[in-house]
Backbone as a ProteinNet text record, in pm:
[ID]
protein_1_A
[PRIMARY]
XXXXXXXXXXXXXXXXXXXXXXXXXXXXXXXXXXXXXXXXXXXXXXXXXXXXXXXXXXXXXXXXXXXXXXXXXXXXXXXXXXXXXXXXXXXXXXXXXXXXXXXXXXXXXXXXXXXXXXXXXXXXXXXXXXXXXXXXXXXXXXXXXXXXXXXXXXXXXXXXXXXXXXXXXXXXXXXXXXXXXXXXXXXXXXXXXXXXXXXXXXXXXXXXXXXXXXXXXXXXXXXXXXXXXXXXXXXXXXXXXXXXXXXXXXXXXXXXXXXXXXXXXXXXXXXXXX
[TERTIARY]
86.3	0	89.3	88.9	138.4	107.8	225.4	232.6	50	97	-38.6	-139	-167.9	-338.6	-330.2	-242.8	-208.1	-245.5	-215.2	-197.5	-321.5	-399.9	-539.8	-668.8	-589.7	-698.1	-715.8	-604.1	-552.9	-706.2	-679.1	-732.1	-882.4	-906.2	-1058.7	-1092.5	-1050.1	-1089.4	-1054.1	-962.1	-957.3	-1123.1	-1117.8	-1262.7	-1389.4	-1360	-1525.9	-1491.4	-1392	-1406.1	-1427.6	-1386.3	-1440.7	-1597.9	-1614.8	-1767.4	-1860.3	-1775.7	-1879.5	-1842.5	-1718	-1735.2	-1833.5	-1826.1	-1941.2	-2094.1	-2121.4	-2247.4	-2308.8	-2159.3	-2220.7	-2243.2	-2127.2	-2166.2	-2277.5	-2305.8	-2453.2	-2565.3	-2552.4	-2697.2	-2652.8	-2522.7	-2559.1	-2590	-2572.6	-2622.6	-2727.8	-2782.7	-2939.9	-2979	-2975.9	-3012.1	-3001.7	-2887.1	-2845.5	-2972.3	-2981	-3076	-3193.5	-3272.7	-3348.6	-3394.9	-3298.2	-3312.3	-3296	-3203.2	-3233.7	-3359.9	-3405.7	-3566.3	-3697.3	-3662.8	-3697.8	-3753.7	-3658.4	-3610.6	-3644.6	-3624.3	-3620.6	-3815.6	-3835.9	-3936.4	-4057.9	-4081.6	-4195.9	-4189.4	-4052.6	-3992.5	-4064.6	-4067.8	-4068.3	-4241.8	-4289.7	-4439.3	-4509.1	-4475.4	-4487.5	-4460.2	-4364.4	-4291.6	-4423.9	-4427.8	-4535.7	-4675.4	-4686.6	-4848.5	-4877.2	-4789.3	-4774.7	-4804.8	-4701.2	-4709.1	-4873.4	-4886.9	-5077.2	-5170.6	-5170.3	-5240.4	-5244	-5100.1	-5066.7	-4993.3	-4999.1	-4896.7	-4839.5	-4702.6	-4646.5	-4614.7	-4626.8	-4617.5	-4473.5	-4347.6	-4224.6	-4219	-4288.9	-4290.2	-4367.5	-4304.9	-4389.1	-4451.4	-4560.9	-4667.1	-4674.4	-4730.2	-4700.4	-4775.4	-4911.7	-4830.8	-4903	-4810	-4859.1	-4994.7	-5005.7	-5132.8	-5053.8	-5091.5	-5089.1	-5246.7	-5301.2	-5408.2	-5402.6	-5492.4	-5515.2	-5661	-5660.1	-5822.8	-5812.3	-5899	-5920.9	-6096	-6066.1	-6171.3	-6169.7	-6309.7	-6327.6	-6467.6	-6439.9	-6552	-6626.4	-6770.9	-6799.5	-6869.8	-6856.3	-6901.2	-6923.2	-7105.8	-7101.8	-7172.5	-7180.8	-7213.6	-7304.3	-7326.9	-7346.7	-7264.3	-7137.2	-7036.7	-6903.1	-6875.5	-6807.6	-6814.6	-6718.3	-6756.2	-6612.6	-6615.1	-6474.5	-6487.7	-6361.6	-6366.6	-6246.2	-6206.6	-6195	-6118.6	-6058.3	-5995.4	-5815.6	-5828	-5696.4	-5710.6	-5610.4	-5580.6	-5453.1	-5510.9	-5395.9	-5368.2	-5243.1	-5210.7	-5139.1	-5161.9	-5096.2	-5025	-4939.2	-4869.8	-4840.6	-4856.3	-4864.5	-4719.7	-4691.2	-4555.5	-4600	-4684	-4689.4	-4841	-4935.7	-5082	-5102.3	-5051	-5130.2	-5052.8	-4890.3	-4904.1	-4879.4	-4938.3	-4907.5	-4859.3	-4794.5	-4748	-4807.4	-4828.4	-4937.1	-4904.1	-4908.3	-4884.7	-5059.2	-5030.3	-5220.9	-5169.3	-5230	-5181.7	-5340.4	-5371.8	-5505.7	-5484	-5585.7	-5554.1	-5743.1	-5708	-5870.3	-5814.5	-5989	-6034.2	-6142.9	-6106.2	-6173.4	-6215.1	-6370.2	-6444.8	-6457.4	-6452.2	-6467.6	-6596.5	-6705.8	-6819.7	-6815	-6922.2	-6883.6	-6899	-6795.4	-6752.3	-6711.5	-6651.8	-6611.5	-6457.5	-6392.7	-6237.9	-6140.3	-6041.7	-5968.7	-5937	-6004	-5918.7	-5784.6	-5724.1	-5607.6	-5511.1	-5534.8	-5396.7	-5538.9	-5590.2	-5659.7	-5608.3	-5723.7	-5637.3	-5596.5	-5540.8	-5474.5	-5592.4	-5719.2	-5840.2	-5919.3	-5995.9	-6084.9	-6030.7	-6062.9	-6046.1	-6142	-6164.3	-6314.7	-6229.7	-6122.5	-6068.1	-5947.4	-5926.4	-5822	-5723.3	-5645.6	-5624.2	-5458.8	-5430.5	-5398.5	-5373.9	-5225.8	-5216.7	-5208.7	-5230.1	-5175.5	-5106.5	-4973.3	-4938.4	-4890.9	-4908.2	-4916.3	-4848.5	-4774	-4728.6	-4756.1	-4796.1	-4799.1	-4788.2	-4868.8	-4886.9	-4982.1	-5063.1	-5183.7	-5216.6	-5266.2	-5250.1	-5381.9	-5368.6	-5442	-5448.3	-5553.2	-5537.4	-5627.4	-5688	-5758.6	-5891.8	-5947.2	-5993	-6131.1	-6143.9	-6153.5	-6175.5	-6080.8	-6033.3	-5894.1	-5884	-5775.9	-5727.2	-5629.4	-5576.8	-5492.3	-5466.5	-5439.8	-5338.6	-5207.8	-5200.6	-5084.2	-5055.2	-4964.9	-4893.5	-4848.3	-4793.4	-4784.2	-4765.1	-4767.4	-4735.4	-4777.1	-4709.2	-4807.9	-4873.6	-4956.7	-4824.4	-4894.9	-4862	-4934	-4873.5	-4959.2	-5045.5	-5159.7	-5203.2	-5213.1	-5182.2	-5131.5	-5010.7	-4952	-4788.7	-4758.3	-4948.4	-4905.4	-4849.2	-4754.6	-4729.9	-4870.7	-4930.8	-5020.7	-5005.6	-5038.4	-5060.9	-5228.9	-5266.4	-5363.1	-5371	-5486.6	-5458.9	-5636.2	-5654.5	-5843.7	-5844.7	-5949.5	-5999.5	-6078.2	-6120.5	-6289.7	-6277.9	-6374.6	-6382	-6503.8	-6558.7	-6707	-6733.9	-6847.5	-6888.8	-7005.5	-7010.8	-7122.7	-7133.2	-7010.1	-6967.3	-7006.8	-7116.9	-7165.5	-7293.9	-7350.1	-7513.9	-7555.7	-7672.9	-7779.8	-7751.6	-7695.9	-7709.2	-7540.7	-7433.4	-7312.8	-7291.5	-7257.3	-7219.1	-7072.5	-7064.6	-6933.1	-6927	-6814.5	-6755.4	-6627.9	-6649.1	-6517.1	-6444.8	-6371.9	-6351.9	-6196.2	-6168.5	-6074.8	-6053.4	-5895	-5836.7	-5733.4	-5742.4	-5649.2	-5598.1	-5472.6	-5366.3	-5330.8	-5401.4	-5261.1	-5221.7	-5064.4	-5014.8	-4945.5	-5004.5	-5028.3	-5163.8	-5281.8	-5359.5	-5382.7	-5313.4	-5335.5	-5478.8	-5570.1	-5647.6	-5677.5	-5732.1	-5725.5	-5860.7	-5946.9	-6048.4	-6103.9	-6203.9	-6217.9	-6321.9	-6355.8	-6474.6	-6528.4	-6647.2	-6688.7	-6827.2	-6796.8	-6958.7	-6964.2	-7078.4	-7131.9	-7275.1	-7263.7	-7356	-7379.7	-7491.2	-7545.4	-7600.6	-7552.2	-7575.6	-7765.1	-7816.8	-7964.9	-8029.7	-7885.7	-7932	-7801.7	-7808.4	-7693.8	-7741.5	-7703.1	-7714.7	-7598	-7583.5	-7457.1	-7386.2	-7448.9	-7450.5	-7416.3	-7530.9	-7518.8	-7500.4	-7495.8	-7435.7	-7523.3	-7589.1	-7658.9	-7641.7	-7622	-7622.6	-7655	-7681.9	-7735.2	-7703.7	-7715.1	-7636	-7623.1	-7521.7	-7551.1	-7382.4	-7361.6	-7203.1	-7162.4	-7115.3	-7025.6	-6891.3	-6845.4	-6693	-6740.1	-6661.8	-6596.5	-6458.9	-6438.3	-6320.9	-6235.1	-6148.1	-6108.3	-5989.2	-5951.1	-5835	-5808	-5663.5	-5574.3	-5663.4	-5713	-5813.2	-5956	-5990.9	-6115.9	-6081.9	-5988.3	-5989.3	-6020	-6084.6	-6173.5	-6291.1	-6330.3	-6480.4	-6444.1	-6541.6	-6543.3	-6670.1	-6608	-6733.8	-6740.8	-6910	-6893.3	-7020.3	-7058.5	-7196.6	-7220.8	-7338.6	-7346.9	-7492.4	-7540.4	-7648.1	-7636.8	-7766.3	-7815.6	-7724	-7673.3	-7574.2	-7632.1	-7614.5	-7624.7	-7534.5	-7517.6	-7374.2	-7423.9	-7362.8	-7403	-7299	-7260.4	-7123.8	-7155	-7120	-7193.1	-7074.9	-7027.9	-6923.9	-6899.1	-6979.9	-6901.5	-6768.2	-6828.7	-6736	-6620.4	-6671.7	-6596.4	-6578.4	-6675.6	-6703.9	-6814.6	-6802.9	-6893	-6911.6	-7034.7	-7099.4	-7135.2	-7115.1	-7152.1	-7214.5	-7360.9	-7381.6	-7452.8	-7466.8	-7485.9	-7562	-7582.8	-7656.7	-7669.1	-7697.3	-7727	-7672.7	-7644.1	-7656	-7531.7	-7455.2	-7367.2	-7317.9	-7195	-7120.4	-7128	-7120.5	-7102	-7290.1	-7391.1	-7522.6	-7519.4	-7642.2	-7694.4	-7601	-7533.3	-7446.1	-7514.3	-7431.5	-7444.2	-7307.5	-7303.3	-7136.2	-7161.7	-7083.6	-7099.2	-6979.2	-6977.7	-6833.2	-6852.2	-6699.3	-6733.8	-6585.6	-6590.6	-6448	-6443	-6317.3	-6308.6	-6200.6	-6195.1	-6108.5	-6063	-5932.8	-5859.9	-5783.6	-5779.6	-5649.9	-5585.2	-5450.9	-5370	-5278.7	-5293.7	-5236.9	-5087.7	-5023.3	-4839.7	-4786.2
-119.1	0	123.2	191.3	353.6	466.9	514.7	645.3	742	729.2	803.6	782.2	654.4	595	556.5	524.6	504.7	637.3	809.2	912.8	955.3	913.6	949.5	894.9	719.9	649.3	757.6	790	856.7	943	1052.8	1215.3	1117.1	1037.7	990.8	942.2	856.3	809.7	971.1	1029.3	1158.4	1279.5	1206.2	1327	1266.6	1106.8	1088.3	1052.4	1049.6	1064.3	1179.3	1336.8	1412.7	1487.5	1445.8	1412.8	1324.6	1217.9	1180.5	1252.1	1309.9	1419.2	1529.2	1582.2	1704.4	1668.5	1512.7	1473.1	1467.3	1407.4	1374.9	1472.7	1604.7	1698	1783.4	1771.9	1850.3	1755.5	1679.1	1564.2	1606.6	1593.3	1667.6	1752.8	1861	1984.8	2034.9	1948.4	1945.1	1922.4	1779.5	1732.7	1844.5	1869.8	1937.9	2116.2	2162.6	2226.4	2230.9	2110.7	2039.4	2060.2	1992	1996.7	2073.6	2223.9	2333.4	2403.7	2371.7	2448.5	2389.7	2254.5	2179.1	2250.3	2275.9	2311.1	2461.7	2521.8	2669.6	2752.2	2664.3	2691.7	2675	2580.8	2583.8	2694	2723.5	2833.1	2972.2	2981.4	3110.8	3105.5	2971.7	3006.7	3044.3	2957.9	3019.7	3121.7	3184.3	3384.7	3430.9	3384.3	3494.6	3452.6	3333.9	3293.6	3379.7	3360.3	3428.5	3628.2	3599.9	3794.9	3801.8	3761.6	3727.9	3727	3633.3	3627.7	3737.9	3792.1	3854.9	3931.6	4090.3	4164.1	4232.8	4221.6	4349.2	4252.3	4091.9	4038.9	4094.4	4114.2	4147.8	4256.9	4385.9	4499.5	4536.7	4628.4	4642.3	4743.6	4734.6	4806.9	4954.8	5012.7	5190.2	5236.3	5322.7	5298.4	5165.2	5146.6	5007.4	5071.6	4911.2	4976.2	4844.4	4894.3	4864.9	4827.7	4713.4	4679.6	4619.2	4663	4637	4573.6	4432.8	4405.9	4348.7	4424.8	4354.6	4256.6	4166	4088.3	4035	3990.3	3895	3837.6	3680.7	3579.8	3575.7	3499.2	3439	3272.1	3181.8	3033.4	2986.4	2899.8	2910.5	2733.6	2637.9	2472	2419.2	2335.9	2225	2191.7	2205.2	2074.4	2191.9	2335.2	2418.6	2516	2654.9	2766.2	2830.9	2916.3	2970.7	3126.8	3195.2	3366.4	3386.8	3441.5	3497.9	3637	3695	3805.1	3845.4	3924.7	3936.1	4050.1	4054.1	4127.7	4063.9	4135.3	4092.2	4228.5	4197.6	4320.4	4271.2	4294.7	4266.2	4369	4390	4464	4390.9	4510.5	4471.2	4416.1	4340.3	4320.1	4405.2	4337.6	4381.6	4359.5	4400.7	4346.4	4232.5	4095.2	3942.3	3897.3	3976.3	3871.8	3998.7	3959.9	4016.1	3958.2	4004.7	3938.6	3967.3	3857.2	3896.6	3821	3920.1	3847.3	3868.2	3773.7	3725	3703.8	3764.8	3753.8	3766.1	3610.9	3587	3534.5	3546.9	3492.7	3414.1	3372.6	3235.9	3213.6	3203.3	3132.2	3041.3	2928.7	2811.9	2772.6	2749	2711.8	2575.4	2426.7	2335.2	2287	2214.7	2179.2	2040.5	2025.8	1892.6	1729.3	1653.9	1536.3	1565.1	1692.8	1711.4	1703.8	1645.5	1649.2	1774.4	1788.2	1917.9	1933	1908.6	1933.5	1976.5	2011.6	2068	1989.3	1894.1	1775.2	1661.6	1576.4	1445.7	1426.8	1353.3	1290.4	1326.5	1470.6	1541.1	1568.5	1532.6	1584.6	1704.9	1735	1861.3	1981.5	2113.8	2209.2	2309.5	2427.8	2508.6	2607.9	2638.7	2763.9	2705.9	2753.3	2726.2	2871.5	2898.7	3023.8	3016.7	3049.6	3028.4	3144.5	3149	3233.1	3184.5	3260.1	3164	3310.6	3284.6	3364.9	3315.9	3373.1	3317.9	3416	3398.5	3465.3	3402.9	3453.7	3397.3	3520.1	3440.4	3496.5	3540.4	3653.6	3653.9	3612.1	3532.3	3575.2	3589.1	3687.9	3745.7	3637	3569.6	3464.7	3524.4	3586.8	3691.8	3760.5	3892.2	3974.6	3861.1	3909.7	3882.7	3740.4	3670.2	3553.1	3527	3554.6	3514.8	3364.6	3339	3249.5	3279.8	3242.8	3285	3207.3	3183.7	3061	3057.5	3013.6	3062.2	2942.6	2952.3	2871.8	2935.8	2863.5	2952.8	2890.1	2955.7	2852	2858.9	2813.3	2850.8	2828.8	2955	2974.5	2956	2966.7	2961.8	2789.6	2767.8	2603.4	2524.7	2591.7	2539.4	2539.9	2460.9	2472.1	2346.8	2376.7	2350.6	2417.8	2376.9	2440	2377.7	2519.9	2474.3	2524.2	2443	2520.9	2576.3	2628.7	2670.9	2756.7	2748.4	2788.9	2862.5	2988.3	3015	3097.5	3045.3	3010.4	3165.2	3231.6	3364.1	3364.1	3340.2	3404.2	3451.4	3571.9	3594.7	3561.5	3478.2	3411.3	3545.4	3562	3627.3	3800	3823.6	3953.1	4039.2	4038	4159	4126.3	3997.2	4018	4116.8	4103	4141.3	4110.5	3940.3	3899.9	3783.9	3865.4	3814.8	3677.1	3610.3	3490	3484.8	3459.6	3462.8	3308.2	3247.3	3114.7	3110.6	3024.4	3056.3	2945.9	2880	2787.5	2824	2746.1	2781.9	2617.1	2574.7	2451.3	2472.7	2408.8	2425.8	2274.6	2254.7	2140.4	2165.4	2093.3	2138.5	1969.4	2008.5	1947.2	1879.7	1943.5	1920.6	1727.9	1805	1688.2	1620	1689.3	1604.1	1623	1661.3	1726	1823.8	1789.1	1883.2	1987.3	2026.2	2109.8	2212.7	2185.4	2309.1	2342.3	2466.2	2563.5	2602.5	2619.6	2622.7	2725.7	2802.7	2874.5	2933.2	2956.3	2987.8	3089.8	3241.8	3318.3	3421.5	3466.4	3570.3	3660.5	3790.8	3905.8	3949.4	3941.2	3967.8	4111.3	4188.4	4361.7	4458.5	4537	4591.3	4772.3	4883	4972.4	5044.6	5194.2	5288.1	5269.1	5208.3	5176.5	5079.9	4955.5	4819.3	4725.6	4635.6	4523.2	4346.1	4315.8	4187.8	4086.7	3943.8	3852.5	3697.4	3640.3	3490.5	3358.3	3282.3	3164.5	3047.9	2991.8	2821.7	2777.4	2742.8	2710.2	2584	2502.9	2459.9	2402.6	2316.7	2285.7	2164.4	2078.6	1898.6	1871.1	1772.5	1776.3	1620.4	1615.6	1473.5	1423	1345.6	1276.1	1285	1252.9	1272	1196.8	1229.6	1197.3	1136.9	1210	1106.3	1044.2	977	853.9	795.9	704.8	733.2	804.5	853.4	871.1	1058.1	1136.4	1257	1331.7	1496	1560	1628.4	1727.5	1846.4	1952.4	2015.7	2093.2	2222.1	2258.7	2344.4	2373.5	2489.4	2578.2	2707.4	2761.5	2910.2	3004.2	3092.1	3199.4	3314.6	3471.1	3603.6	3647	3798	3878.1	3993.7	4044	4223.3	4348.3	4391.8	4502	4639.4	4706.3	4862.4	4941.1	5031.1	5034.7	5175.7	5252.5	5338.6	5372.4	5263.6	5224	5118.6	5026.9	4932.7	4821.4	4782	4696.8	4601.5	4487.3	4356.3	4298.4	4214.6	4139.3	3979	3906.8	3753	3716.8	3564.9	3525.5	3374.2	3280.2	3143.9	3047.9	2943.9	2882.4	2748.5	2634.6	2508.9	2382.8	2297.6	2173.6	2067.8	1933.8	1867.2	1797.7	1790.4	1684.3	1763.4	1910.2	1947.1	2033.8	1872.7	1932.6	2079.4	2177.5	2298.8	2389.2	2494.9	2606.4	2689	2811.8	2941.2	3052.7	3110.5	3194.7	3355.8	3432	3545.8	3600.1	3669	3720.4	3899	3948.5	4071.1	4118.6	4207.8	4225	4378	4467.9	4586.2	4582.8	4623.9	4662.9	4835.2	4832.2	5023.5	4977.7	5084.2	5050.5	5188	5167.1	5252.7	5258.2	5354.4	5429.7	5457.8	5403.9	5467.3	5501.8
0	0	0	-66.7	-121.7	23.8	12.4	113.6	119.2	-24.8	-23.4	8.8	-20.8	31	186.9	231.7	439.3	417.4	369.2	429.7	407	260.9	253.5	342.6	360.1	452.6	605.1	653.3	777.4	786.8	666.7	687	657.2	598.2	618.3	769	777.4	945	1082	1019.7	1090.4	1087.1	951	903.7	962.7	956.2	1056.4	1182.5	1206.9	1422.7	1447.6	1344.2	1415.5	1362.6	1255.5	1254.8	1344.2	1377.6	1491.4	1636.4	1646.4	1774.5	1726.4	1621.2	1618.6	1636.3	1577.9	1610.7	1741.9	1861.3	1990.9	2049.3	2031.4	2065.9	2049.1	1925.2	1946.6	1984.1	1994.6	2062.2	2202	2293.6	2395.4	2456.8	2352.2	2357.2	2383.2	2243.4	2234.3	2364.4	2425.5	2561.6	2667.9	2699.6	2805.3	2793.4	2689.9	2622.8	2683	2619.6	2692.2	2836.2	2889.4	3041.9	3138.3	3052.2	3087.7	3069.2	2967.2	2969	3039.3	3019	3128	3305.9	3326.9	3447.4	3470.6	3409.2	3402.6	3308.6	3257	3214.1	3320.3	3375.8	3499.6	3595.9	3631.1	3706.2	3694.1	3555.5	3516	3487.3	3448.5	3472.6	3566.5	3679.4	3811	3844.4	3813.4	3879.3	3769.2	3642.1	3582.5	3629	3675.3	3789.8	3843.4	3989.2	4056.2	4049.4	3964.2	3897.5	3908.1	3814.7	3771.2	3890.1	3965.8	4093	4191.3	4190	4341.4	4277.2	4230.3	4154.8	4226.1	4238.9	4321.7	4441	4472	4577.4	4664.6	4572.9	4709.7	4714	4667.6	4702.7	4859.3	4980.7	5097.5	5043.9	5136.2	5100.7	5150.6	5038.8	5153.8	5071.2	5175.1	5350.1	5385.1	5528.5	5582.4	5703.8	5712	5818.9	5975.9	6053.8	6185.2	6266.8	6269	6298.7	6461.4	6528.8	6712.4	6753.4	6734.5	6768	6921.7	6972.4	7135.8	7140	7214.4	7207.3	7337.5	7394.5	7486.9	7451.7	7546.1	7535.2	7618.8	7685.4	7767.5	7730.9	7785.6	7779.4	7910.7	7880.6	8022.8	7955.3	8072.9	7980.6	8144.8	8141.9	8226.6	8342.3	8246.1	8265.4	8347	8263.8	8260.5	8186.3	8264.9	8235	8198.1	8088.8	8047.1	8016.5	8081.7	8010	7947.4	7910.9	7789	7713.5	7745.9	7699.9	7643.7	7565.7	7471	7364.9	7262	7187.1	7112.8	6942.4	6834.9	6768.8	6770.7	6707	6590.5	6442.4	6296.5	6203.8	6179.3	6091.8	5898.1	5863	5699.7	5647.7	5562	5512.4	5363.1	5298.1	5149.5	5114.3	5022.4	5014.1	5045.3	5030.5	5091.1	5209.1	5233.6	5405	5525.7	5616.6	5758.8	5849.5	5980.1	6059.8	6159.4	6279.3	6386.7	6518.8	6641	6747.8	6829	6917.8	6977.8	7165.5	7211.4	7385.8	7458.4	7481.4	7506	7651.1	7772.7	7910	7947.5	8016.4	8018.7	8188.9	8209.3	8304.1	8310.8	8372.5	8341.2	8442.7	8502.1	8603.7	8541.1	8685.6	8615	8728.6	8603.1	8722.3	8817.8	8853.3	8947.7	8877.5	8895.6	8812.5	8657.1	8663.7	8531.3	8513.2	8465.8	8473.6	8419.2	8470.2	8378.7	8247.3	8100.3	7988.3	7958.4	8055.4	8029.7	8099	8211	8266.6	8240.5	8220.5	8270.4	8366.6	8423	8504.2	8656.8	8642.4	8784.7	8924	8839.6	8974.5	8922.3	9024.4	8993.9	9051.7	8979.3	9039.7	9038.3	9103.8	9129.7	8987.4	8990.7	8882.6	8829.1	8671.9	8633.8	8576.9	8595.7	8492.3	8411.9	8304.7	8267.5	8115.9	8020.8	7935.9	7819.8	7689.3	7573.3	7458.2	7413.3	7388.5	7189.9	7110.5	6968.4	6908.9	6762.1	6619.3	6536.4	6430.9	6295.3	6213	6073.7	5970.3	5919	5864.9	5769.3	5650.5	5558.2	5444.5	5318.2	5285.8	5210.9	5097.8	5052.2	4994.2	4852.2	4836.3	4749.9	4822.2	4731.2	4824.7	4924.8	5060.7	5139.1	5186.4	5166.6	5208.6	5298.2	5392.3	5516.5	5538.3	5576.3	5621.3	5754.7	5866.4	5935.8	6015	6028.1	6079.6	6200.2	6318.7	6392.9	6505.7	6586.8	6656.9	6802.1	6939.6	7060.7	7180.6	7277.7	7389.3	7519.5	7572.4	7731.1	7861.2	7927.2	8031.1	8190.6	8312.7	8430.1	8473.9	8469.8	8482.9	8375.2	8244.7	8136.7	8081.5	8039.7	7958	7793.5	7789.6	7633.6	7507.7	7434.5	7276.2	7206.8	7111.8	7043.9	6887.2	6804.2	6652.1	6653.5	6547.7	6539.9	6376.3	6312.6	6214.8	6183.9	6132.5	6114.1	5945.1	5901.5	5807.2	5804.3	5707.7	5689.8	5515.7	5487.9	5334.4	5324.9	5253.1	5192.1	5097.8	5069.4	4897	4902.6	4753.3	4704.1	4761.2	4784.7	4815	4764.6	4590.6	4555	4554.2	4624	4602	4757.3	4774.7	4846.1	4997.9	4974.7	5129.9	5112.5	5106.3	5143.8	5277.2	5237.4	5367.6	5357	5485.9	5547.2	5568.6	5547.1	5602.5	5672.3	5817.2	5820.4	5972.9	5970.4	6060.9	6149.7	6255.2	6297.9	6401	6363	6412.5	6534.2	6620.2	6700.8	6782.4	6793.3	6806	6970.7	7050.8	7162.8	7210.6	7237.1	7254.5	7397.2	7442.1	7597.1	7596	7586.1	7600.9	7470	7370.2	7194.7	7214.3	7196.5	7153.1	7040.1	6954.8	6814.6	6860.5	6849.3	6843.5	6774.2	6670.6	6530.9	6550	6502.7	6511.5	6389.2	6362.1	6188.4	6220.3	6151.2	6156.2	5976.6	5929.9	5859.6	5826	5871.2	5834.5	5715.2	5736.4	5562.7	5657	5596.9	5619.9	5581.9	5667.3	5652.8	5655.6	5708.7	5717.6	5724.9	5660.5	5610.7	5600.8	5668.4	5639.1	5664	5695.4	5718.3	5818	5937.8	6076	6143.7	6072.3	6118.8	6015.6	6033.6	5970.6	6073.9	6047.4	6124.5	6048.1	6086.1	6008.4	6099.1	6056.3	6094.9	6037.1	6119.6	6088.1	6177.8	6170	6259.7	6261.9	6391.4	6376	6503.3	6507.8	6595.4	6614.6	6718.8	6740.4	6750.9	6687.9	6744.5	6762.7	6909.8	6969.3	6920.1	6879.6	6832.9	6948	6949.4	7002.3	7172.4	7176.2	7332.2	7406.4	7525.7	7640.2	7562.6	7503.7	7390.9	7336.6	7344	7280.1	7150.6	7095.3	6998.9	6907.6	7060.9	7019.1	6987.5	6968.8	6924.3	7006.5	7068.7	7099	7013.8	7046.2	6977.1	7008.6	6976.9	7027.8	6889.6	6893.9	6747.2	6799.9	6744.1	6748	6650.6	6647.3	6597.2	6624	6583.7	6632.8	6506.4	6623.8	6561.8	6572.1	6490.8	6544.7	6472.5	6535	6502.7	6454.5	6398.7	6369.9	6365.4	6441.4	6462.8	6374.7	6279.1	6184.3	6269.1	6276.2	6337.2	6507.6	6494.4	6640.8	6593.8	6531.2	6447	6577.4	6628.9	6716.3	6665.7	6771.8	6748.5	6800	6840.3	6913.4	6810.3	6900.5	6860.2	6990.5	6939.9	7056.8	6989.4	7034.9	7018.3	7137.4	7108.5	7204.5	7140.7	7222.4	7141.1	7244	7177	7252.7	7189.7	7299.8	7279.1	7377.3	7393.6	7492.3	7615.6	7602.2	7760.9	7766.6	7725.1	7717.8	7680.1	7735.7	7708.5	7675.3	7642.9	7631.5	7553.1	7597.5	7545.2	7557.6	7453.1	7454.5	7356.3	7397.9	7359.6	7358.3	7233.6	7226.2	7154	7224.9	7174.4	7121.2	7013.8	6951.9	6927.5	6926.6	6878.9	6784.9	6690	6588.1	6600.7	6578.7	6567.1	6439.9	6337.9	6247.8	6249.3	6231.4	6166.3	6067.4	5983.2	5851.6	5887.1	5834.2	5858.1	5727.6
[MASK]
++++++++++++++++++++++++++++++++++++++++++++++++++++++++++++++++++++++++++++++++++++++++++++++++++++++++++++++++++++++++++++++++++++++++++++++++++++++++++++++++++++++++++++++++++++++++++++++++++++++++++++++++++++++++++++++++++++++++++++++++++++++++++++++++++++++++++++++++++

């Protein structure tokens, strides 16, 4: 075989190894391509979702507002009697989240052969008292729909950590007679006890002034000390909102595990503009 044809065979087998390097290379290319857009494309649907849903989400908001609601309860049962008082105060981050601390204090009358919810077990007592101190988050989930959700700690004859998380949305916000839904869960971890609250009312009167609405709501208790089985109690409930004061009244009544009850609650709202 001739110089020449060894030197021509050469530059041929030279010309397709690196034709087949240019081939692999761009098939990995391609791939790698691929799996960058892959990757990067859901990304960016989501940031423009998002955009879409919630515009302006990492911008803070200005001005912010500074919100102060004071509230107290009363519950009075068969079985036992509870009060009730506190205040949350929430600050704005940006339009959908806030941040919020809750400093609530209770007293708990327990009746006769009724055990303590809060130790089993330990005996009876005529009073219990006790603190519960919480932070979380707000979040504006679209217009008037809240999520609310936080974590905390009791103090004094209690020393459970509890989660807790509450629910409000209005359906039908531009008819005639708006309903409110709105529940609220709570975890403690003291007696494992879960305990949720659900009510559901429609605004039946609405003027410059007042605000009335009606409805039907109760709580069922799951786990820890119950064991299997489940309580719960539910009845009729009103509530009232006077706007110029920016105050409110709730009140309920009805029937369950701790028989007959009745509870009334009252709330004030202040906001401020910064």
């Amino acid at each position: 075989m001739s110089r020449v044809l060894v030197s021509e065979m050469r530059c041929s087998m030279k010309e397709a190894v690196m034709r087949n390097l240019r081939r692999l290379f761009r098939v990995r290319a391609a791939l790698i391509a691929t799996i960058l857009v892959s990757i990067c494309a859901p990304s960016s649907l989501c940031a423009q979702g998002l955009n879409d849903l919630y515009p302006d989400f990492t911008k803070i908001q200005k001005p912010g507002e500074l919100d102060i609601v004071g509230y107290g309860q009363a519950y009075a049962s068969d079985k036992y009697g509870e009060l009730g008082q506190g205040f949350q105060i929430e600050q704005s981050t940006n339009r959908y989240v806030g941040v919020f601390g809750r400093l609530t204090g209770y007293q708990l009358w327990i009746g006769g052969g009724f055990d303590s919810p809060l130790s089993p077990g330990s005996g009876h007592s005529a009073r219990l008292n006790f603190g519960r101190g919480q932070g979380g988050l707000d979040f504006n989930l679209y217009p008037g729909t809240h999520l609310l959700v936080s974590g905390g700690q009791d103090f004094g004859d209690s020393h459970a950590a509890i989660i807790e998380g509450d629910f409000s949305s209005w359906l039908l916000a531009h008819s005639f007679h708006p309903v409110n839904f709105s529940f609220s869960s709570t975890h403690n971890f003291e007696n494992r006890v879960t305990s949720t609250e659900i009510d559901i009312q429609a605004v039946v009167l609405s003027t410059e002034k007042y605000m009335v609405m009606l409805g039907g709501g109760g709580a069922m208790y799951f786990g820890g000390f119950l064991g299997p089985a489940a309580e719960g109690q539910g009845g009729p409930d009103v509530s009232l909102w006077y706007r110029p004061w920016n105050i409110g009244f709730s009140a309920q009544a009805g029937y369950g595990g701790a028989h007959q009850y009745g509870q009334i609650n009252m709330y004030k709202a202040l906001t401020f503009p910064e």
